[in-house]
mmCIF file of C-alpha atoms in Angstrom:
data_model
loop_
_atom_site.group_PDB
_atom_site.id
_atom_site.type_symbol
_atom_site.label_atom_id
_atom_site.label_comp_id
_atom_site.label_asym_id
_atom_site.label_seq_id
_atom_site.Cartn_x
_atom_site.Cartn_y
_atom_site.Cartn_z
ATOM 1 C CA MET A 1 39.571 94.947 127.089
ATOM 2 C CA PHE A 2 35.787 94.748 127.427
ATOM 3 C CA TYR A 3 35.257 94.277 123.701
ATOM 4 C CA ARG A 4 38.010 91.705 123.439
ATOM 5 C CA ALA A 5 36.402 89.737 126.247
ATOM 6 C CA LEU A 6 32.969 90.226 124.698
ATOM 7 C CA LYS A 7 34.315 88.895 121.412
ATOM 8 C CA SER A 8 35.680 85.843 123.221
ATOM 9 C CA VAL A 9 32.296 85.151 124.749
ATOM 10 C CA LEU A 10 30.411 85.821 121.538
ATOM 11 C CA LEU A 11 32.644 83.313 119.762
ATOM 12 C CA PHE A 12 31.528 81.257 122.714
ATOM 13 C CA ALA A 13 33.996 79.989 125.183
ATOM 14 C CA LEU A 14 31.882 76.866 125.273
ATOM 15 C CA THR A 15 33.359 75.906 121.902
ATOM 16 C CA LEU A 16 36.858 76.142 123.405
ATOM 17 C CA SER A 17 37.817 78.624 120.683
ATOM 18 C CA ILE A 18 41.569 78.930 120.178
ATOM 19 C CA SER A 19 42.960 82.343 119.270
ATOM 20 C CA SER A 20 44.857 82.519 115.972
ATOM 21 C CA MET A 21 47.292 84.850 117.746
ATOM 22 C CA ALA A 22 48.618 82.009 119.931
ATOM 23 C CA ALA A 23 52.322 81.150 120.166
ATOM 24 C CA ASP A 24 54.039 79.113 117.439
ATOM 25 C CA SER A 25 56.030 76.622 119.492
ATOM 26 C CA LEU A 26 53.941 73.565 120.372
ATOM 27 C CA ALA A 27 56.106 70.943 118.682
ATOM 28 C CA SER A 28 56.098 68.768 121.794
ATOM 29 C CA SER A 29 52.338 68.326 121.413
ATOM 30 C CA SER A 30 52.759 67.066 117.858
ATOM 31 C CA SER A 31 55.454 64.620 118.919
ATOM 32 C CA ALA A 32 53.441 63.247 121.814
ATOM 33 C CA GLN A 33 50.358 62.720 119.681
ATOM 34 C CA SER A 34 52.242 60.988 116.864
ATOM 35 C CA GLN A 35 53.644 58.422 119.322
ATOM 36 C CA SER A 36 50.170 57.352 120.409
ATOM 37 C CA ALA A 37 49.028 53.979 119.071
ATOM 38 C CA ALA A 38 45.836 53.633 121.073
ATOM 39 C CA THR A 39 42.881 51.933 119.403
ATOM 40 C CA PHE A 40 39.385 51.668 120.758
ATOM 41 C CA GLU A 41 36.698 49.000 120.852
ATOM 42 C CA SER A 42 33.277 50.024 119.549
ATOM 43 C CA GLN A 43 30.977 49.893 122.579
ATOM 44 C CA SER A 44 27.626 51.547 123.209
ATOM 45 C CA SER A 45 27.366 51.723 127.000
ATOM 46 C CA SER A 46 27.902 55.046 128.744
ATOM 47 C CA ALA A 47 30.746 53.592 130.812
ATOM 48 C CA ALA A 48 32.569 52.506 127.679
ATOM 49 C CA GLN A 49 32.002 55.920 126.087
ATOM 50 C CA SER A 50 33.578 57.620 129.097
ATOM 51 C CA ARG A 51 36.624 55.326 129.031
ATOM 52 C CA VAL A 52 37.123 55.856 125.317
ATOM 53 C CA ALA A 53 36.767 59.626 125.532
ATOM 54 C CA GLU A 54 39.200 59.721 128.437
ATOM 55 C CA ALA A 55 41.726 57.623 126.546
ATOM 56 C CA LEU A 56 41.392 59.805 123.455
ATOM 57 C CA ALA A 57 41.872 62.919 125.545
ATOM 58 C CA ASN A 58 44.995 61.406 127.149
ATOM 59 C CA PRO A 59 46.608 59.324 124.394
ATOM 60 C CA GLN A 60 49.689 58.442 126.450
ATOM 61 C CA SER A 61 47.742 57.099 129.422
ATOM 62 C CA SER A 62 47.162 53.413 130.088
ATOM 63 C CA ALA A 63 43.411 53.817 129.539
ATOM 64 C CA THR A 64 43.403 52.268 126.061
ATOM 65 C CA LEU A 65 41.000 49.743 124.632
ATOM 66 C CA GLU A 66 42.077 47.071 122.208
ATOM 67 C CA THR A 67 40.113 46.674 118.977
ATOM 68 C CA PRO A 68 38.938 43.070 118.422
ATOM 69 C CA SER A 69 40.803 41.436 115.559
ATOM 70 C CA GLN A 70 37.545 40.440 113.881
ATOM 71 C CA SER A 71 36.558 44.108 113.445
ATOM 72 C CA ILE A 72 39.483 44.638 111.063
ATOM 73 C CA PRO A 73 39.525 41.794 108.529
ATOM 74 C CA SER A 74 42.951 40.758 107.259
ATOM 75 C CA SER A 75 41.723 39.882 103.802
ATOM 76 C CA SER A 76 38.703 40.127 101.534
ATOM 77 C CA SER A 77 36.663 37.179 100.251
ATOM 78 C CA ALA A 78 38.741 37.255 97.056
ATOM 79 C CA GLY A 79 41.946 36.808 99.024
ATOM 80 C CA THR A 80 43.146 40.378 98.471
ATOM 81 C CA PRO A 81 44.473 42.006 101.680
ATOM 82 C CA ALA A 82 41.980 44.535 102.983
ATOM 83 C CA LYS A 83 43.075 48.111 103.521
ATOM 84 C CA PRO A 84 43.658 48.644 107.253
ATOM 85 C CA LEU A 85 41.295 51.037 108.950
ATOM 86 C CA SER A 86 42.516 54.495 109.892
ATOM 87 C CA LYS A 87 42.866 55.328 113.577
ATOM 88 C CA TRP A 88 39.711 57.417 113.666
ATOM 89 C CA GLN A 89 37.695 54.637 111.974
ATOM 90 C CA THR A 90 38.405 52.314 114.925
ATOM 91 C CA LEU A 91 36.867 54.783 117.390
ATOM 92 C CA PRO A 92 33.413 54.005 118.802
ATOM 93 C CA GLU A 93 30.364 56.049 117.949
ATOM 94 C CA VAL A 94 29.381 58.677 120.499
ATOM 95 C CA ASN A 95 25.823 58.056 121.683
ATOM 96 C CA ALA A 96 25.370 60.850 124.233
ATOM 97 C CA PRO A 97 21.762 62.086 124.726
ATOM 98 C CA TRP A 98 22.437 65.376 122.898
ATOM 99 C CA MET A 99 23.612 63.567 119.754
ATOM 100 C CA LYS A 100 19.936 63.072 118.832
ATOM 101 C CA GLY A 101 19.480 66.850 118.596
ATOM 102 C CA GLU A 102 19.830 69.801 120.937
ATOM 103 C CA ARG A 103 19.461 73.574 121.022
ATOM 104 C CA LEU A 104 20.956 75.628 123.856
ATOM 105 C CA GLU A 105 20.269 79.370 124.122
ATOM 106 C CA TYR A 106 22.437 81.681 126.229
ATOM 107 C CA GLU A 107 22.336 85.231 127.516
ATOM 108 C CA LEU A 108 25.673 87.031 127.778
ATOM 109 C CA SER A 109 26.007 89.590 130.545
ATOM 110 C CA TRP A 110 28.513 91.996 132.064
ATOM 111 C CA GLY A 111 27.377 92.721 135.598
ATOM 112 C CA PHE A 112 23.726 93.738 135.279
ATOM 113 C CA ILE A 113 24.083 94.569 131.571
ATOM 114 C CA THR A 114 22.925 92.095 128.914
ATOM 115 C CA ALA A 115 25.700 92.193 126.307
ATOM 116 C CA GLY A 116 24.565 89.637 123.760
ATOM 117 C CA TYR A 117 23.154 86.220 122.928
ATOM 118 C CA ALA A 118 24.504 82.900 121.704
ATOM 119 C CA THR A 119 23.073 79.589 120.535
ATOM 120 C CA LEU A 120 24.591 76.115 120.339
ATOM 121 C CA GLU A 121 22.816 73.563 118.184
ATOM 122 C CA VAL A 122 23.316 69.854 117.451
ATOM 123 C CA ILE A 123 21.686 68.658 114.206
ATOM 124 C CA PRO A 124 21.854 64.946 113.257
ATOM 125 C CA ARG A 125 21.864 64.175 109.520
ATOM 126 C CA LYS A 126 20.393 61.286 107.555
ATOM 127 C CA ASP A 127 23.857 60.232 106.332
ATOM 128 C CA GLY A 128 24.885 59.467 109.924
ATOM 129 C CA LYS A 129 27.020 62.565 110.407
ATOM 130 C CA VAL A 130 26.215 65.384 112.836
ATOM 131 C CA GLU A 131 26.333 69.177 112.501
ATOM 132 C CA PHE A 132 27.359 71.500 115.334
ATOM 133 C CA GLN A 133 26.268 75.098 114.778
ATOM 134 C CA THR A 134 26.999 78.157 116.915
ATOM 135 C CA TYR A 135 25.481 81.615 116.467
ATOM 136 C CA ALA A 136 26.401 84.728 118.431
ATOM 137 C CA THR A 137 25.406 88.379 118.341
ATOM 138 C CA ALA A 138 25.642 91.445 120.538
ATOM 139 C CA ASN A 139 22.476 93.116 121.827
ATOM 140 C CA LYS A 140 20.766 95.948 119.951
ATOM 141 C CA THR A 141 22.627 98.702 121.810
ATOM 142 C CA VAL A 142 26.100 97.203 121.320
ATOM 143 C CA ASN A 143 25.333 96.327 117.698
ATOM 144 C CA LYS A 144 24.713 100.012 116.914
ATOM 145 C CA PHE A 145 28.378 100.939 117.417
ATOM 146 C CA TYR A 146 30.107 97.533 117.454
ATOM 147 C CA PRO A 147 27.998 95.035 115.461
ATOM 148 C CA VAL A 148 28.759 91.389 116.089
ATOM 149 C CA HIS A 149 27.328 88.505 114.064
ATOM 150 C CA ASP A 150 29.369 85.298 114.253
ATOM 151 C CA THR A 151 28.632 81.808 112.948
ATOM 152 C CA VAL A 152 30.620 78.623 113.502
ATOM 153 C CA TYR A 153 29.728 75.402 111.663
ATOM 154 C CA THR A 154 31.237 71.954 112.166
ATOM 155 C CA LEU A 155 30.480 68.639 110.458
ATOM 156 C CA VAL A 156 31.595 65.556 112.411
ATOM 157 C CA HIS A 157 31.455 61.776 112.264
ATOM 158 C CA LYS A 158 29.785 59.915 115.102
ATOM 159 C CA LYS A 159 33.000 57.933 115.466
ATOM 160 C CA GLY A 160 35.021 59.851 118.045
ATOM 161 C CA LEU A 161 33.381 63.114 116.896
ATOM 162 C CA MET A 162 36.103 63.449 114.291
ATOM 163 C CA THR A 163 35.654 66.641 112.241
ATOM 164 C CA ASP A 164 35.279 66.638 108.457
ATOM 165 C CA VAL A 165 34.705 70.382 107.982
ATOM 166 C CA PHE A 166 35.049 73.395 110.263
ATOM 167 C CA ARG A 167 33.794 76.742 108.970
ATOM 168 C CA LYS A 168 33.798 80.112 110.724
ATOM 169 C CA SER A 169 32.253 83.421 109.622
ATOM 170 C CA LEU A 170 32.977 86.478 111.786
ATOM 171 C CA HIS A 171 31.526 89.963 111.468
ATOM 172 C CA GLU A 172 32.763 92.119 114.342
ATOM 173 C CA GLY A 173 32.759 95.868 113.893
ATOM 174 C CA THR A 174 34.780 96.530 110.721
ATOM 175 C CA PHE A 175 36.424 93.109 110.877
ATOM 176 C CA HIS A 176 35.018 90.515 108.454
ATOM 177 C CA ASN A 177 36.602 87.089 108.270
ATOM 178 C CA LYS A 178 35.792 83.704 106.764
ATOM 179 C CA SER A 179 37.874 80.626 107.439
ATOM 180 C CA LEU A 180 37.584 76.970 106.517
ATOM 181 C CA ILE A 181 39.360 73.795 107.630
ATOM 182 C CA ARG A 182 38.996 70.456 105.844
ATOM 183 C CA PHE A 183 40.444 67.391 107.551
ATOM 184 C CA ASN A 184 42.071 64.736 105.363
ATOM 185 C CA ARG A 185 42.853 62.121 107.989
ATOM 186 C CA ASP A 186 44.016 59.423 105.566
ATOM 187 C CA GLY A 187 46.360 61.956 103.957
ATOM 188 C CA LYS A 188 47.409 63.160 107.433
ATOM 189 C CA LYS A 189 46.808 66.818 106.758
ATOM 190 C CA ALA A 190 44.332 69.574 107.454
ATOM 191 C CA VAL A 191 43.837 72.143 104.684
ATOM 192 C CA LEU A 192 43.084 75.657 105.903
ATOM 193 C CA SER A 193 41.787 78.708 104.081
ATOM 194 C CA ASP A 194 41.470 82.138 105.702
ATOM 195 C CA THR A 195 40.179 85.370 104.153
ATOM 196 C CA VAL A 196 39.686 88.846 105.590
ATOM 197 C CA PHE A 197 37.344 91.131 103.626
ATOM 198 C CA LYS A 198 37.340 94.907 103.291
ATOM 199 C CA ASP A 199 33.720 94.707 102.205
ATOM 200 C CA PRO A 200 31.850 91.442 102.888
ATOM 201 C CA VAL A 201 28.977 92.413 100.566
ATOM 202 C CA LYS A 202 31.092 93.210 97.507
ATOM 203 C CA HIS A 203 33.658 90.585 98.536
ATOM 204 C CA TYR A 204 36.634 92.941 98.373
ATOM 205 C CA VAL A 205 39.495 90.930 99.813
ATOM 206 C CA LYS A 206 41.916 92.576 102.232
ATOM 207 C CA ARG A 207 44.129 89.513 102.653
ATOM 208 C CA SER A 208 43.888 85.795 102.088
ATOM 209 C CA ALA A 209 46.022 82.777 102.926
ATOM 210 C CA ASP A 210 45.868 79.040 102.277
ATOM 211 C CA THR A 211 47.990 76.506 104.081
ATOM 212 C CA SER A 212 48.051 72.907 105.282
ATOM 213 C CA VAL A 213 48.966 71.409 108.641
ATOM 214 C CA THR A 214 50.396 67.935 109.166
ATOM 215 C CA ILE A 215 48.223 65.874 111.501
ATOM 216 C CA ASP A 216 48.392 62.439 113.086
ATOM 217 C CA GLY A 217 44.748 61.617 112.407
ATOM 218 C CA LEU A 218 42.984 62.125 115.756
ATOM 219 C CA GLU A 219 43.033 65.923 115.868
ATOM 220 C CA HIS A 220 39.874 67.841 116.702
ATOM 221 C CA SER A 221 38.392 71.129 115.679
ATOM 222 C CA ILE A 222 37.586 73.488 118.544
ATOM 223 C CA MET A 223 33.898 72.537 118.543
ATOM 224 C CA SER A 224 34.358 68.772 118.365
ATOM 225 C CA ALA A 225 36.805 69.100 121.281
ATOM 226 C CA PHE A 226 34.137 70.894 123.292
ATOM 227 C CA TYR A 227 31.527 68.231 122.659
ATOM 228 C CA LEU A 228 34.027 65.462 123.427
ATOM 229 C CA VAL A 229 34.597 67.087 126.831
ATOM 230 C CA ARG A 230 30.897 66.517 127.493
ATOM 231 C CA THR A 231 31.519 62.739 127.279
ATOM 232 C CA LEU A 232 34.378 62.686 129.814
ATOM 233 C CA PRO A 233 34.071 61.522 133.445
ATOM 234 C CA LEU A 234 35.474 64.939 134.544
ATOM 235 C CA LYS A 235 37.049 63.674 137.741
ATOM 236 C CA GLU A 236 38.190 66.391 140.138
ATOM 237 C CA GLY A 237 41.826 67.359 139.678
ATOM 238 C CA VAL A 238 42.195 65.412 136.418
ATOM 239 C CA THR A 239 43.532 67.141 133.290
ATOM 240 C CA SER A 240 42.494 65.877 129.855
ATOM 241 C CA ARG A 241 44.466 66.756 126.714
ATOM 242 C CA PHE A 242 43.480 67.062 123.083
ATOM 243 C CA SER A 243 45.258 67.929 119.896
ATOM 244 C CA ALA A 244 43.307 70.483 117.875
ATOM 245 C CA VAL A 245 43.750 72.392 114.636
ATOM 246 C CA SER A 246 42.793 76.069 114.545
ATOM 247 C CA GLY A 247 44.202 79.380 113.346
ATOM 248 C CA LYS A 248 46.563 77.697 110.834
ATOM 249 C CA LYS A 249 48.244 75.698 113.587
ATOM 250 C CA ARG A 250 48.104 72.491 115.590
ATOM 251 C CA TYR A 251 47.743 72.964 119.328
ATOM 252 C CA GLU A 252 47.601 71.035 122.545
ATOM 253 C CA LEU A 253 44.515 71.921 124.524
ATOM 254 C CA LYS A 254 44.207 71.078 128.205
ATOM 255 C CA VAL A 255 40.883 70.770 129.998
ATOM 256 C CA VAL A 256 41.194 70.923 133.782
ATOM 257 C CA ALA A 257 38.356 69.582 135.935
ATOM 258 C CA HIS A 258 38.564 71.679 139.119
ATOM 259 C CA LYS A 259 35.755 70.747 141.515
ATOM 260 C CA ARG A 260 32.099 69.965 141.910
ATOM 261 C CA GLU A 261 29.814 72.864 142.790
ATOM 262 C CA THR A 262 26.087 73.469 143.204
ATOM 263 C CA ILE A 263 25.007 76.598 141.335
ATOM 264 C CA LYS A 264 21.704 78.426 140.851
ATOM 265 C CA THR A 265 20.511 79.820 137.526
ATOM 266 C CA ASP A 266 17.187 80.978 136.124
ATOM 267 C CA LEU A 267 16.614 77.402 134.951
ATOM 268 C CA GLY A 268 17.056 76.024 138.457
ATOM 269 C CA THR A 269 19.688 74.600 140.794
ATOM 270 C CA PHE A 270 22.287 72.270 139.318
ATOM 271 C CA LYS A 271 25.053 70.023 140.586
ATOM 272 C CA THR A 272 27.966 70.839 138.306
ATOM 273 C CA VAL A 273 31.635 70.233 137.518
ATOM 274 C CA LYS A 274 33.764 73.367 137.137
ATOM 275 C CA VAL A 275 36.084 73.038 134.119
ATOM 276 C CA GLU A 276 38.817 75.302 132.722
ATOM 277 C CA PRO A 277 40.137 75.105 129.130
ATOM 278 C CA VAL A 278 43.816 76.046 128.822
ATOM 279 C CA LEU A 279 46.147 76.232 125.830
ATOM 280 C CA ASP A 280 49.701 75.222 126.743
ATOM 281 C CA GLY A 281 52.078 78.140 126.410
ATOM 282 C CA ASP A 282 49.468 80.837 125.790
ATOM 283 C CA GLY A 283 45.963 82.039 126.501
ATOM 284 C CA ILE A 284 43.064 80.627 124.533
ATOM 285 C CA PHE A 285 41.329 83.920 123.960
ATOM 286 C CA ASN A 286 42.260 87.458 123.032
ATOM 287 C CA SER A 287 41.174 88.316 126.569
ATOM 288 C CA SER A 288 43.926 87.759 129.123
ATOM 289 C CA GLY A 289 41.469 86.450 131.716
ATOM 290 C CA ARG A 290 40.716 82.825 132.527
ATOM 291 C CA ILE A 291 37.672 80.940 131.261
ATOM 292 C CA PHE A 292 35.531 78.641 133.421
ATOM 293 C CA ILE A 293 32.652 76.400 132.339
ATOM 294 C CA TRP A 294 30.161 74.663 134.632
ATOM 295 C CA PHE A 295 28.814 71.371 133.224
ATOM 296 C CA THR A 296 25.935 69.548 134.879
ATOM 297 C CA ASP A 297 27.141 66.496 136.796
ATOM 298 C CA ASP A 298 25.032 63.995 134.852
ATOM 299 C CA GLU A 299 25.054 62.207 131.501
ATOM 300 C CA LYS A 300 23.773 65.293 129.669
ATOM 301 C CA ARG A 301 26.745 67.450 130.742
ATOM 302 C CA LEU A 302 24.790 70.624 129.986
ATOM 303 C CA PRO A 303 27.062 73.714 129.989
ATOM 304 C CA VAL A 304 24.803 75.829 132.209
ATOM 305 C CA LEU A 305 27.238 78.653 132.945
ATOM 306 C CA MET A 306 30.458 80.155 131.548
ATOM 307 C CA GLU A 307 32.558 82.959 132.954
ATOM 308 C CA CYS A 308 35.311 84.990 131.296
ATOM 309 C CA GLU A 309 37.453 87.061 133.632
ATOM 310 C CA ILE A 310 38.399 90.606 132.588
ATOM 311 C CA LYS A 311 40.031 93.529 134.388
ATOM 312 C CA LEU A 312 36.667 95.172 134.974
ATOM 313 C CA GLY A 313 34.931 92.136 136.440
ATOM 314 C CA SER A 314 33.711 89.258 134.326
ATOM 315 C CA ILE A 315 31.419 88.401 131.443
ATOM 316 C CA LYS A 316 29.040 85.476 131.905
ATOM 317 C CA ALA A 317 27.100 83.251 129.544
ATOM 318 C CA GLU A 318 24.099 81.683 131.288
ATOM 319 C CA LEU A 319 21.925 78.965 129.808
ATOM 320 C CA LYS A 320 18.352 80.239 129.400
ATOM 321 C CA LYS A 321 16.614 77.666 127.197
ATOM 322 C CA VAL A 322 17.083 73.992 126.378
ATOM 323 C CA LYS A 323 15.265 72.439 123.430
#
């Protein structure tokens, strides 16, 4: 149980990682998302960003924004009808402070024992897209008998933080896995590739599978969902919902904003919002315990603390450095 929980933390609960062992039946999520016809006006103010993110997280709510007709021309100068924009192309750009670049470093602990370390990084690119990168490893002692070196990479558009590519490389004990998801939103599908290696150095393949998942066009990867949560108002008692693709499936992810709390860490005292990610019908992680994340109650929404419950207490990820 400890190592399963440790794995969950090392994959970083902050990325809202969805276990590939989750249940199959989430057809209601797919139906609800496909019925959504919400479009969003491109606005730059923080208030507008919050409204848009909230509407995207709850596509059936009344919090929708109409796109001005002039933003989608009906015809070109030559008189040929212009191709209508896809849903995700009508979303506004996210202009949160961390979109300009950010590096967050965490220490993972079990009681008084330091179990490992994790890093979350935001890297803006010259082409206007943004990279989200997560690194995680166990400490030297744990690595001697259960080595953990995990990397998660995501490439997103500024518009709605829609993912282009999600790539995950896991090295945990004798388990070695590489998976890739490419989102084709115009073709309404996500193409997934997953490979488990016997030997990651010699590339001996144990098993491999390729598949595609039908999507509506506004689905997130697990990391883009996490960063979108950081743009939400996070009102107490309010549940936001996302559709996400992970582990060869399409899921509905709920994010519950519980309450506001003041917490103390090595970096100082913070006013925070306590949030819980939940996957309808199953647990998000291999660990059976609940996950809680404390975001700062300001525009930065820094995830300063995370806690994963296990039978023998809890494992915590505490923010140690911000760059």
